PDB file of C-alpha atoms in Angstrom:
ATOM      1  CA  ASP A  38       0.084   0.059  -0.045  1.00 63.00           C
ATOM      2  CA  GLY A  39       1.335   3.610  -0.487  1.00 71.00           C
ATOM      3  CA  GLY A  40       1.520   6.343   1.945  1.00 92.00           C
ATOM      4  CA  ILE A  41       3.322   7.628   4.537  1.00 95.00           C
ATOM      5  CA  THR A  42       4.944   6.352   7.570  1.00 96.00           C
ATOM      6  CA  GLN A  43       6.096   8.342  10.800  1.00 97.00           C
ATOM      7  CA  SER A  44       8.292   6.700  13.588  1.00 95.00           C
ATOM      8  CA  PRO A  45       7.861   6.449  16.243  1.00 95.00           C
ATOM      9  CA  LYS A  46       4.173   6.673  17.305  1.00 95.00           C
ATOM     10  CA  TYR A  47       5.674   7.819  20.997  1.00 95.00           C
ATOM     11  CA  LEU A  48       9.046   9.612  21.559  1.00 94.00           C
ATOM     12  CA  PHE A  49      10.277  10.855  25.194  1.00 92.00           C
ATOM     13  CA  ARG A  50      12.568  13.562  25.043  1.00 89.00           C
ATOM     14  CA  LYS A  51      15.056  14.329  27.848  1.00 90.00           C
ATOM     15  CA  GLU A  52      15.391  18.243  27.892  1.00 87.00           C
ATOM     16  CA  GLY A  53      18.521  19.107  26.349  1.00 87.00           C
ATOM     17  CA  GLN A  54      18.366  16.336  24.055  1.00 91.00           C
ATOM     18  CA  ASN A  55      18.173  16.009  20.483  1.00 94.00           C
ATOM     19  CA  VAL A  56      15.537  13.947  19.071  1.00 95.00           C
ATOM     20  CA  THR A  57      14.691  12.912  15.129  1.00 96.00           C
ATOM     21  CA  LEU A  58      11.228  12.091  13.644  1.00 97.00           C
ATOM     22  CA  SER A  59      11.148   9.593  10.891  1.00 98.00           C
ATOM     23  CA  CYS A  60       8.761  10.509   7.585  1.00 98.00           C
ATOM     24  CA  GLU A  61       8.989   7.960   5.175  1.00 98.00           C
ATOM     25  CA  GLN A  62       6.721   8.169   1.804  1.00 97.00           C
ATOM     26  CA  ASN A  63       6.669   5.752  -1.205  1.00 95.00           C
ATOM     27  CA  LEU A  64       3.959   7.871  -2.959  1.00 92.00           C
ATOM     28  CA  ASN A  65       6.738   9.102  -4.997  1.00 91.00           C
ATOM     29  CA  HIS A  66       5.537  12.781  -3.720  1.00 90.00           C
ATOM     30  CA  ASP A  67       8.155  15.040  -5.074  1.00 91.00           C
ATOM     31  CA  ALA A  68       7.265  17.499  -1.919  1.00 92.00           C
ATOM     32  CA  MET A  69       7.132  16.989   1.562  1.00 94.00           C
ATOM     33  CA  TYR A  70       6.133  18.178   5.056  1.00 95.00           C
ATOM     34  CA  TRP A  71       6.184  18.713   8.790  1.00 97.00           C
ATOM     35  CA  TYR A  72       3.977  20.287  10.762  1.00 96.00           C
ATOM     36  CA  ARG A  73       3.346  20.738  14.364  1.00 97.00           C
ATOM     37  CA  GLN A  74      -0.542  20.075  15.927  1.00 95.00           C
ATOM     38  CA  ASP A  75      -0.792  22.065  19.672  1.00 93.00           C
ATOM     39  CA  PRO A  76      -4.408  21.491  21.331  1.00 85.00           C
ATOM     40  CA  GLY A  77      -6.523  24.966  19.927  1.00 80.00           C
ATOM     41  CA  GLN A  78      -3.888  26.173  17.449  1.00 82.00           C
ATOM     42  CA  GLY A  79      -4.481  23.794  14.053  1.00 87.00           C
ATOM     43  CA  LEU A  80      -1.423  22.327  12.426  1.00 92.00           C
ATOM     44  CA  ARG A  81       1.561  25.143  11.927  1.00 93.00           C
ATOM     45  CA  LEU A  82       3.938  24.505   9.035  1.00 93.00           C
ATOM     46  CA  ILE A  83       7.549  23.967  10.688  1.00 96.00           C
ATOM     47  CA  TYR A  84       9.398  22.862   7.157  1.00 96.00           C
ATOM     48  CA  TYR A  85       8.704  21.997   3.793  1.00 94.00           C
ATOM     49  CA  SER A  86      10.910  20.808   0.472  1.00 95.00           C
ATOM     50  CA  GLN A  87       9.713  21.107  -2.895  1.00 91.00           C
ATOM     51  CA  ILE A  88      12.435  18.740  -3.861  1.00 92.00           C
ATOM     52  CA  VAL A  89      15.535  16.948  -3.023  1.00 95.00           C
ATOM     53  CA  ASN A  90      18.031  18.798  -1.489  1.00 95.00           C
ATOM     54  CA  ASP A  91      16.210  21.649  -1.442  1.00 94.00           C
ATOM     55  CA  PHE A  92      13.861  22.877   1.498  1.00 96.00           C
ATOM     56  CA  GLN A  93      12.463  25.647   3.414  1.00 94.00           C
ATOM     57  CA  LYS A  94      11.180  27.226   6.366  1.00 95.00           C
ATOM     58  CA  GLY A  95       7.583  27.472   7.560  1.00 93.00           C
ATOM     59  CA  ASP A  96       5.577  29.320  10.353  1.00 91.00           C
ATOM     60  CA  ILE A  97       7.707  27.997  13.231  1.00 95.00           C
ATOM     61  CA  ALA A  98      11.613  26.514  11.968  1.00 96.00           C
ATOM     62  CA  GLU A  99      13.070  27.825  15.056  1.00 96.00           C
ATOM     63  CA  GLY A 100      14.522  25.062  17.244  1.00 96.00           C
ATOM     64  CA  TYR A 101      13.886  22.316  14.198  1.00 97.00           C
ATOM     65  CA  SER A 102      16.306  21.334  11.294  1.00 97.00           C
ATOM     66  CA  VAL A 103      15.357  18.829   8.440  1.00 98.00           C
ATOM     67  CA  SER A 104      17.166  17.112   5.763  1.00 97.00           C
ATOM     68  CA  ARG A 105      16.108  16.062   2.068  1.00 97.00           C
ATOM     69  CA  GLU A 106      18.797  13.587   1.003  1.00 97.00           C
ATOM     70  CA  LYS A 107      16.659  11.103  -0.626  1.00 97.00           C
ATOM     71  CA  LYS A 108      12.925  11.528  -2.124  1.00 96.00           C
ATOM     72  CA  GLU A 109      10.719   9.345   0.255  1.00 97.00           C
ATOM     73  CA  SER A 110      13.103  11.191   3.168  1.00 98.00           C
ATOM     74  CA  PHE A 111      12.393  14.001   5.487  1.00 98.00           C
ATOM     75  CA  PRO A 112      13.316  13.470   8.918  1.00 98.00           C
ATOM     76  CA  LEU A 113      12.592  16.329  11.323  1.00 98.00           C
ATOM     77  CA  THR A 114      14.959  16.907  13.813  1.00 97.00           C
ATOM     78  CA  VAL A 115      13.763  18.437  17.345  1.00 96.00           C
ATOM     79  CA  THR A 116      16.521  20.458  18.464  1.00 94.00           C
ATOM     80  CA  SER A 117      17.376  21.087  22.512  1.00 90.00           C
ATOM     81  CA  ALA A 118      16.690  24.862  20.921  1.00 89.00           C
ATOM     82  CA  GLN A 119      12.963  24.300  20.852  1.00 89.00           C
ATOM     83  CA  LYS A 120      11.449  25.370  24.205  1.00 87.00           C
ATOM     84  CA  ASN A 121       8.464  23.814  24.095  1.00 90.00           C
ATOM     85  CA  PRO A 122       8.776  20.748  22.148  1.00 93.00           C
ATOM     86  CA  THR A 123       5.505  18.557  23.385  1.00 95.00           C
ATOM     87  CA  ALA A 124       3.476  18.307  20.753  1.00 95.00           C
ATOM     88  CA  PHE A 125       1.991  16.160  18.271  1.00 95.00           C
ATOM     89  CA  TYR A 126       3.976  16.224  14.486  1.00 97.00           C
ATOM     90  CA  LEU A 127       2.662  15.127  11.156  1.00 96.00           C
ATOM     91  CA  CYS A 128       4.543  14.562   8.287  1.00 96.00           C
ATOM     92  CA  ALA A 129       2.498  14.926   4.546  1.00 94.00           C
ATOM     93  CA  SER A 130       3.882  15.046   0.868  1.00 93.00           C
ATOM     94  CA  SER A 131       2.051  16.019  -1.882  1.00 89.00           C
ATOM     95  CA  ASN A 132       2.314  15.767  -5.823  1.00 82.00           C
ATOM     96  CA  PRO A 133       2.336  19.267  -6.713  1.00 72.00           C
ATOM     97  CA  GLN A 134       2.623  19.246 -10.521  1.00 71.00           C
ATOM     98  CA  GLY A 135      -0.197  16.441 -10.521  1.00 65.00           C
ATOM     99  CA  ALA A 136      -4.133  16.421 -11.057  1.00 60.00           C
ATOM    100  CA  ASN A 137      -4.830  15.823  -7.754  1.00 61.00           C
ATOM    101  CA  THR A 138      -2.773  17.743  -5.611  1.00 72.00           C
ATOM    102  CA  GLU A 139      -3.981  17.174  -1.903  1.00 83.00           C
ATOM    103  CA  ALA A 140      -1.956  16.389   0.772  1.00 87.00           C
ATOM    104  CA  PHE A 141      -1.469  12.986   2.532  1.00 90.00           C
ATOM    105  CA  PHE A 142      -0.644  13.219   5.996  1.00 94.00           C
ATOM    106  CA  GLY A 143       1.042   9.950   8.055  1.00 95.00           C
ATOM    107  CA  GLN A 144      -0.608   8.695  11.389  1.00 95.00           C
ATOM    108  CA  GLY A 145       2.011  11.568  13.377  1.00 95.00           C
ATOM    109  CA  THR A 146       4.352  10.794  16.463  1.00 96.00           C
ATOM    110  CA  ARG A 147       3.260  12.142  19.488  1.00 95.00           C
ATOM    111  CA  LEU A 148       6.763  13.979  21.505  1.00 95.00           C
ATOM    112  CA  THR A 149       7.207  14.379  25.042  1.00 94.00           C
ATOM    113  CA  VAL A 150       9.559  15.811  27.023  1.00 90.00           C
ATOM    114  CA  VAL A 151      10.360  14.228  30.504  1.00 85.00           C
TER     115      VAL A 151
ATOM    116  CA  ALA B 242      -1.872  36.882   4.508  1.00 74.00           C
ATOM    117  CA  GLN B 243      -3.442  33.990   4.616  1.00 84.00           C
ATOM    118  CA  SER B 244      -5.473  32.823   6.821  1.00 91.00           C
ATOM    119  CA  VAL B 245      -8.860  30.428   7.491  1.00 94.00           C
ATOM    120  CA  THR B 246     -11.149  30.962  10.284  1.00 96.00           C
ATOM    121  CA  GLN B 247     -13.663  28.169  12.119  1.00 97.00           C
ATOM    122  CA  PRO B 248     -15.592  30.205  14.361  1.00 96.00           C
ATOM    123  CA  ASP B 249     -16.739  26.723  15.837  1.00 95.00           C
ATOM    124  CA  ILE B 250     -14.652  25.563  18.477  1.00 94.00           C
ATOM    125  CA  HIS B 251     -17.147  22.723  19.874  1.00 95.00           C
ATOM    126  CA  ILE B 252     -20.105  21.627  17.843  1.00 96.00           C
ATOM    127  CA  THR B 253     -22.489  18.846  19.407  1.00 97.00           C
ATOM    128  CA  VAL B 254     -24.649  16.901  17.067  1.00 97.00           C
ATOM    129  CA  SER B 255     -27.855  14.441  17.957  1.00 97.00           C
ATOM    130  CA  GLU B 256     -27.407  11.736  15.942  1.00 96.00           C
ATOM    131  CA  GLY B 257     -29.346  11.682  12.464  1.00 97.00           C
ATOM    132  CA  ALA B 258     -29.140  15.338  12.723  1.00 97.00           C
ATOM    133  CA  SER B 259     -27.889  17.576  10.045  1.00 97.00           C
ATOM    134  CA  LEU B 260     -24.702  19.257  10.300  1.00 97.00           C
ATOM    135  CA  GLU B 261     -22.802  22.327   9.199  1.00 97.00           C
ATOM    136  CA  LEU B 262     -19.307  23.211  10.289  1.00 98.00           C
ATOM    137  CA  ARG B 263     -17.971  27.070   8.676  1.00 98.00           C
ATOM    138  CA  CYS B 264     -15.161  28.093   7.269  1.00 97.00           C
ATOM    139  CA  ASN B 265     -13.780  31.371   6.111  1.00 97.00           C
ATOM    140  CA  TYR B 266     -11.044  32.119   4.261  1.00 95.00           C
ATOM    141  CA  SER B 267      -8.348  35.084   3.690  1.00 92.00           C
ATOM    142  CA  TYR B 268      -6.384  34.112   0.148  1.00 86.00           C
ATOM    143  CA  GLY B 269      -4.692  36.818  -1.830  1.00 77.00           C
ATOM    144  CA  ALA B 270      -4.706  34.195  -5.245  1.00 75.00           C
ATOM    145  CA  THR B 271      -7.699  31.485  -5.759  1.00 78.00           C
ATOM    146  CA  PRO B 272      -7.943  29.437  -3.511  1.00 86.00           C
ATOM    147  CA  TYR B 273      -7.972  25.653  -3.229  1.00 89.00           C
ATOM    148  CA  LEU B 274     -10.215  24.466  -0.530  1.00 93.00           C
ATOM    149  CA  PHE B 275      -9.961  21.372   1.592  1.00 94.00           C
ATOM    150  CA  TRP B 276     -11.766  19.766   4.371  1.00 97.00           C
ATOM    151  CA  TYR B 277      -9.620  16.766   7.081  1.00 96.00           C
ATOM    152  CA  VAL B 278     -10.693  14.992   9.761  1.00 97.00           C
ATOM    153  CA  GLN B 279      -9.037  13.800  12.374  1.00 95.00           C
ATOM    154  CA  SER B 280      -9.956  11.311  15.001  1.00 92.00           C
ATOM    155  CA  PRO B 281      -7.844  11.069  18.067  1.00 87.00           C
ATOM    156  CA  GLY B 282      -4.253  10.380  17.882  1.00 86.00           C
ATOM    157  CA  GLN B 283      -4.576   9.757  13.922  1.00 89.00           C
ATOM    158  CA  GLY B 284      -3.487  11.812  10.993  1.00 91.00           C
ATOM    159  CA  LEU B 285      -5.169  13.655   8.921  1.00 93.00           C
ATOM    160  CA  GLN B 286      -7.749  12.404   6.348  1.00 95.00           C
ATOM    161  CA  LEU B 287      -8.982  14.126   3.367  1.00 94.00           C
ATOM    162  CA  LEU B 288     -12.756  14.285   3.256  1.00 96.00           C
ATOM    163  CA  LEU B 289     -12.968  16.254   0.141  1.00 95.00           C
ATOM    164  CA  LYS B 290     -11.308  19.535  -1.714  1.00 92.00           C
ATOM    165  CA  TYR B 291     -12.663  22.622  -4.484  1.00 92.00           C
ATOM    166  CA  PHE B 292     -10.179  23.500  -7.077  1.00 86.00           C
ATOM    167  CA  SER B 293     -12.841  24.861  -9.828  1.00 83.00           C
ATOM    168  CA  GLY B 294     -15.821  24.173 -11.710  1.00 85.00           C
ATOM    169  CA  ASP B 295     -18.803  23.208  -9.704  1.00 87.00           C
ATOM    170  CA  THR B 296     -18.925  25.017  -6.663  1.00 90.00           C
ATOM    171  CA  LEU B 297     -20.781  21.881  -4.804  1.00 95.00           C
ATOM    172  CA  VAL B 298     -18.233  19.258  -3.991  1.00 95.00           C
ATOM    173  CA  GLN B 299     -18.959  16.196  -2.946  1.00 96.00           C
ATOM    174  CA  GLY B 300     -16.761  13.747  -0.519  1.00 96.00           C
ATOM    175  CA  ILE B 301     -16.617  10.693   1.081  1.00 95.00           C
ATOM    176  CA  LYS B 302     -18.610   9.481   4.195  1.00 94.00           C
ATOM    177  CA  GLY B 303     -21.612  11.509   2.520  1.00 96.00           C
ATOM    178  CA  PHE B 304     -19.787  14.596   3.096  1.00 97.00           C
ATOM    179  CA  GLU B 305     -20.287  18.212   0.842  1.00 97.00           C
ATOM    180  CA  ALA B 306     -19.304  21.460   0.546  1.00 98.00           C
ATOM    181  CA  GLU B 307     -20.289  24.099  -0.622  1.00 96.00           C
ATOM    182  CA  PHE B 308     -17.709  26.616  -2.097  1.00 94.00           C
ATOM    183  CA  LYS B 309     -18.810  30.621  -2.331  1.00 94.00           C
ATOM    184  CA  ARG B 310     -16.223  33.371  -3.714  1.00 91.00           C
ATOM    185  CA  SER B 311     -18.674  36.464  -2.357  1.00 91.00           C
ATOM    186  CA  GLN B 312     -18.628  35.107   0.980  1.00 94.00           C
ATOM    187  CA  SER B 313     -14.935  33.193   1.003  1.00 93.00           C
ATOM    188  CA  SER B 314     -16.399  31.079   2.689  1.00 96.00           C
ATOM    189  CA  PHE B 315     -16.250  26.583   2.164  1.00 97.00           C
ATOM    190  CA  ASN B 316     -18.830  25.122   4.618  1.00 98.00           C
ATOM    191  CA  LEU B 317     -18.893  21.485   5.153  1.00 98.00           C
ATOM    192  CA  ARG B 318     -22.487  19.616   5.564  1.00 98.00           C
ATOM    193  CA  LYS B 319     -23.947  16.738   6.244  1.00 98.00           C
ATOM    194  CA  PRO B 320     -27.762  15.943   5.586  1.00 97.00           C
ATOM    195  CA  SER B 321     -27.416  13.073   8.800  1.00 97.00           C
ATOM    196  CA  VAL B 322     -24.684  12.440  11.605  1.00 97.00           C
ATOM    197  CA  HIS B 323     -23.939   9.162  12.643  1.00 96.00           C
ATOM    198  CA  TRP B 324     -22.046   8.579  16.033  1.00 95.00           C
ATOM    199  CA  SER B 325     -18.753   7.309  13.956  1.00 95.00           C
ATOM    200  CA  ASP B 326     -18.394  10.995  12.414  1.00 96.00           C
ATOM    201  CA  ALA B 327     -17.484  11.734  16.198  1.00 96.00           C
ATOM    202  CA  ALA B 328     -14.098  13.549  15.308  1.00 96.00           C
ATOM    203  CA  GLU B 329     -12.378  16.527  14.867  1.00 96.00           C
ATOM    204  CA  TYR B 330     -12.633  18.375  11.236  1.00 97.00           C
ATOM    205  CA  PHE B 331     -10.094  20.947   9.544  1.00 96.00           C
ATOM    206  CA  CYS B 332     -10.741  23.475   7.205  1.00 96.00           C
ATOM    207  CA  ALA B 333      -7.183  24.656   5.094  1.00 94.00           C
ATOM    208  CA  VAL B 334      -6.186  26.567   1.998  1.00 91.00           C
ATOM    209  CA  GLY B 335      -3.636  26.108  -0.674  1.00 86.00           C
ATOM    210  CA  ALA B 336      -2.355  27.485  -4.195  1.00 76.00           C
ATOM    211  CA  ARG B 337      -1.893  24.654  -7.134  1.00 69.00           C
ATOM    212  CA  GLY B 338       1.117  23.794  -8.017  1.00 63.00           C
ATOM    213  CA  PHE B 339       2.620  23.706  -4.340  1.00 64.00           C
ATOM    214  CA  GLN B 340       0.703  22.260  -1.285  1.00 63.00           C
ATOM    215  CA  LYS B 341       1.890  24.697   1.577  1.00 78.00           C
ATOM    216  CA  LEU B 342      -1.375  24.631   3.196  1.00 87.00           C
ATOM    217  CA  VAL B 343      -2.769  27.393   5.988  1.00 90.00           C
ATOM    218  CA  PHE B 344      -5.148  25.095   8.170  1.00 92.00           C
ATOM    219  CA  GLY B 345      -7.930  26.711  10.167  1.00 94.00           C
ATOM    220  CA  THR B 346      -8.117  25.964  14.463  1.00 94.00           C
ATOM    221  CA  GLY B 347     -10.659  22.633  13.962  1.00 95.00           C
ATOM    222  CA  THR B 348     -14.195  22.311  14.657  1.00 96.00           C
ATOM    223  CA  ARG B 349     -14.318  19.462  17.736  1.00 96.00           C
ATOM    224  CA  LEU B 350     -17.764  17.629  16.357  1.00 97.00           C
ATOM    225  CA  LEU B 351     -19.039  15.825  19.494  1.00 97.00           C
ATOM    226  CA  VAL B 352     -22.471  13.351  18.615  1.00 96.00           C
ATOM    227  CA  SER B 353     -25.163  13.029  21.436  1.00 95.00           C
ATOM    228  CA  PRO B 354     -27.286   9.636  21.225  1.00 90.00           C
TER     229      PRO B 354
END
C-alpha cells in the first residue's frame, strides 16, 4: 500500500536532548512537509521541501532542522533549542504537478519532554 | 495574509441530525480548499477538496461542501450525522502547484445519542 509512515508513534525526550522523527513516503511525491499540532491551534508549518536537497522554513522553524537527501525521506530533528517541543508532529507529502494535488498525511508522532 | 477561520471550537449534534461546519478564508490568489478529518491520536484524512468548477463538491462518508466566493466561505455539511463522525475537522486553503496549506484551528464534533 502506498502511503506515509511516521516513526516512532510515541517519543519521549529529556530536556537538552536532540531527537529525530522519521517520515518516509512511497507515493513518489516531490513535496514533503512537517506540521506541528497543539490543542486549539490547528496545524502549523515547520519546514517544507519541494525537491530533493532543498527545503525552506515554515512559520515556526526555530529549534528544528530537517534534511532531504532522498525523495522518499524527510526526517525532522527537534533540537534542544526548541523550548516547548511537546506536541503532535505530522508529516505530509504531495505531488504539486499532479491533477490531484492534495496533501497526504502520516499517522503522527507524539513527542513528550520528560 | 493567508488565513482560515473556523469560528466553532466545539459543536454537538444529535445522531441523525444535520450538520454544518463553518469555514471562512482569506487568500490572495485563487484558493484551493480542503476539509480534513482527524480521529484522536491519528493523522488527517481528506474528506473533500475544491479546485475549480462546480461549487458544490461531494466527498467521502456522505459529506459535501459549498464554495461561496462572495462570502469567502467553504462550509462542510452532512444531512444525517452518525456516531462515527465524532472527530475533529479542519478546513485548509492552499494554492495549486505547491501544497503549502494553511489550516484553521479545527472544530471538534461531538455526537449525542
